[in-house]
Coordinates of C-alpha atoms in Angstrom, one line a residue:
M1 CA -74.3 -9.4 -22.6
R2 CA -73.0 -12.0 -21.2
R3 CA -69.5 -12.9 -21.3
L4 CA -68.3 -16.4 -20.7
F5 CA -64.1 -16.7 -19.2
T6 CA -63.1 -19.9 -20.5
S7 CA -60.0 -20.9 -18.6
V8 CA -56.5 -21.7 -20.0
N9 CA -53.9 -23.7 -19.0
V10 CA -50.6 -23.1 -20.2
Q11 CA -47.5 -24.8 -18.8
I12 CA -45.2 -22.9 -19.1
M13 CA -41.3 -25.6 -19.3
S14 CA -37.6 -24.7 -18.9
K15 CA -35.4 -24.8 -21.2
N16 CA -33.4 -27.2 -19.0
K17 CA -36.4 -29.0 -18.1
G18 CA -35.9 -33.0 -17.8
K19 CA -31.7 -32.9 -18.8
A20 CA -29.5 -34.9 -16.7
K21 CA -26.9 -31.5 -14.1
T22 CA -23.9 -31.2 -15.6
A23 CA -20.8 -32.5 -13.4
A24 CA -19.3 -29.1 -12.9
E25 CA -22.7 -28.1 -11.5
A26 CA -23.2 -31.5 -9.3
T27 CA -19.6 -31.9 -8.0
K28 CA -20.2 -28.0 -7.0
S29 CA -20.2 -27.6 -3.0
P30 CA -22.5 -24.9 -1.4
P31 CA -20.7 -22.0 -0.5
A32 CA -19.5 -22.1 3.1
K33 CA -21.3 -20.0 5.2
E34 CA -19.8 -17.2 7.2
E35 CA -20.1 -17.7 11.0
A36 CA -23.8 -16.3 12.1
G37 CA -23.6 -13.2 14.9
P38 CA -24.7 -10.4 15.8
I39 CA -22.3 -7.8 13.8
T40 CA -22.6 -8.2 10.0
V41 CA -21.8 -6.6 6.7
D42 CA -25.4 -5.7 4.1
R43 CA -25.1 -5.8 0.8
T44 CA -24.1 -1.9 0.2
G45 CA -21.0 -2.3 2.6
N46 CA -22.6 -0.8 6.0
I47 CA -21.7 -2.6 9.0
C48 CA -24.9 -4.2 11.2
I49 CA -25.3 -4.7 14.5
Q50 CA -27.9 -6.6 16.4
I51 CA -29.1 -5.0 20.0
L52 CA -31.4 -6.2 22.5
A53 CA -31.9 -2.9 23.9
K54 CA -33.0 -2.4 28.0
P55 CA -34.0 0.7 28.8
G56 CA -34.5 2.2 32.0
A57 CA -31.3 1.1 33.5
K58 CA -29.0 2.2 36.1
Q59 CA -26.6 2.8 33.4
N60 CA -25.5 2.6 30.3
G61 CA -23.3 -1.2 29.3
I62 CA -23.2 -4.1 27.4
T63 CA -24.4 -7.1 29.3
G64 CA -23.3 -9.6 26.6
I65 CA -22.7 -10.5 23.2
G66 CA -24.6 -13.8 21.5
L67 CA -25.4 -15.7 18.7
E68 CA -29.2 -13.6 18.8
G69 CA -27.5 -10.0 19.3
V70 CA -25.4 -7.4 21.8
G71 CA -27.1 -6.8 25.3
V72 CA -27.5 -3.1 26.0
Q73 CA -28.7 -1.7 29.2
I74 CA -29.6 1.6 28.5
A75 CA -30.4 4.8 31.4
A76 CA -32.9 6.2 29.6
P77 CA -37.5 5.8 29.5
P78 CA -38.2 4.2 26.4
S79 CA -40.4 6.8 25.8
E80 CA -40.7 9.5 23.1
G81 CA -37.2 8.2 21.4
E82 CA -35.1 8.8 24.9
A83 CA -33.5 5.7 24.2
N84 CA -32.8 5.5 20.8
A85 CA -30.9 8.7 20.8
E86 CA -29.0 7.5 23.7
L87 CA -28.0 3.9 22.3
V88 CA -26.8 5.5 19.5
K89 CA -24.6 8.3 21.8
F90 CA -23.5 5.4 23.4
L91 CA -22.3 3.2 20.5
S92 CA -20.6 5.7 18.6
K93 CA -18.6 6.5 22.0
V94 CA -17.8 2.7 22.6
L95 CA -16.7 2.5 19.4
G96 CA -15.0 5.8 19.0
L97 CA -16.6 6.7 16.2
R98 CA -19.3 10.2 15.4
K99 CA -23.2 9.9 16.3
S100 CA -22.9 10.4 12.3
D101 CA -22.0 7.3 11.0
V102 CA -23.9 5.5 14.0
S103 CA -27.7 4.8 13.1
L104 CA -30.5 3.0 14.3
D105 CA -32.0 1.3 11.3
K106 CA -34.8 -1.2 12.4
G107 CA -36.7 -1.3 15.9
S108 CA -37.1 2.2 16.9
R109 CA -40.1 0.4 19.4
S110 CA -39.0 -2.9 19.7
R111 CA -36.2 -4.1 21.8
N112 CA -34.8 -5.8 18.9
K113 CA -33.1 -3.2 17.5
I114 CA -30.9 -2.5 14.0
I115 CA -27.7 -0.7 14.1
L116 CA -25.7 0.0 11.5
I117 CA -22.9 1.8 10.6
S118 CA -21.5 3.6 7.7
K119 CA -19.5 1.8 5.6
G120 CA -15.5 2.9 6.0
T121 CA -15.3 3.6 8.8
S122 CA -14.8 0.6 10.6
T123 CA -14.2 -3.3 10.1
V124 CA -16.2 -6.4 11.8
E125 CA -13.2 -7.2 13.9
A126 CA -13.1 -4.1 15.2
I127 CA -16.3 -3.4 16.2
E128 CA -16.8 -6.9 17.9
Q129 CA -13.5 -6.0 19.7
L130 CA -14.1 -3.1 21.7
L131 CA -17.8 -4.9 21.3
R132 CA -16.7 -7.3 23.9
K133 CA -13.9 -4.8 25.6
E134 CA -16.5 -2.7 26.6
S135 CA -18.9 -5.3 27.4
E136 CA -15.9 -7.3 30.1
S137 CA -15.3 -3.6 32.0

């Protein structure tokens, strides 16, 4: 038995199609954007730090803080997660937090990483201040 399928074009119209915007919507200004930087807060309240990792360095240190991320040199080879473990350990020491409060969220096999800091342990301003202090020394 042969079946024939016909295409049915159904247009779904929204309720507001063709209606003018109200005066309140027209005068509403777009929300102010926060300054884009390497340290942000996600939806759940955790603090995210974008890291530009440089494994295999002579010693651990922060090389700089830019818009694209925080440059961190790690004195561990990038094999079998050694540099990732050393990065978490180093950042927890610099920020004065427990290692369990600092975790690697994304980028386990990349130089671009995102470090997650548990909510309630610190603030964005305090973290940025501690990172800048460490990068200057």
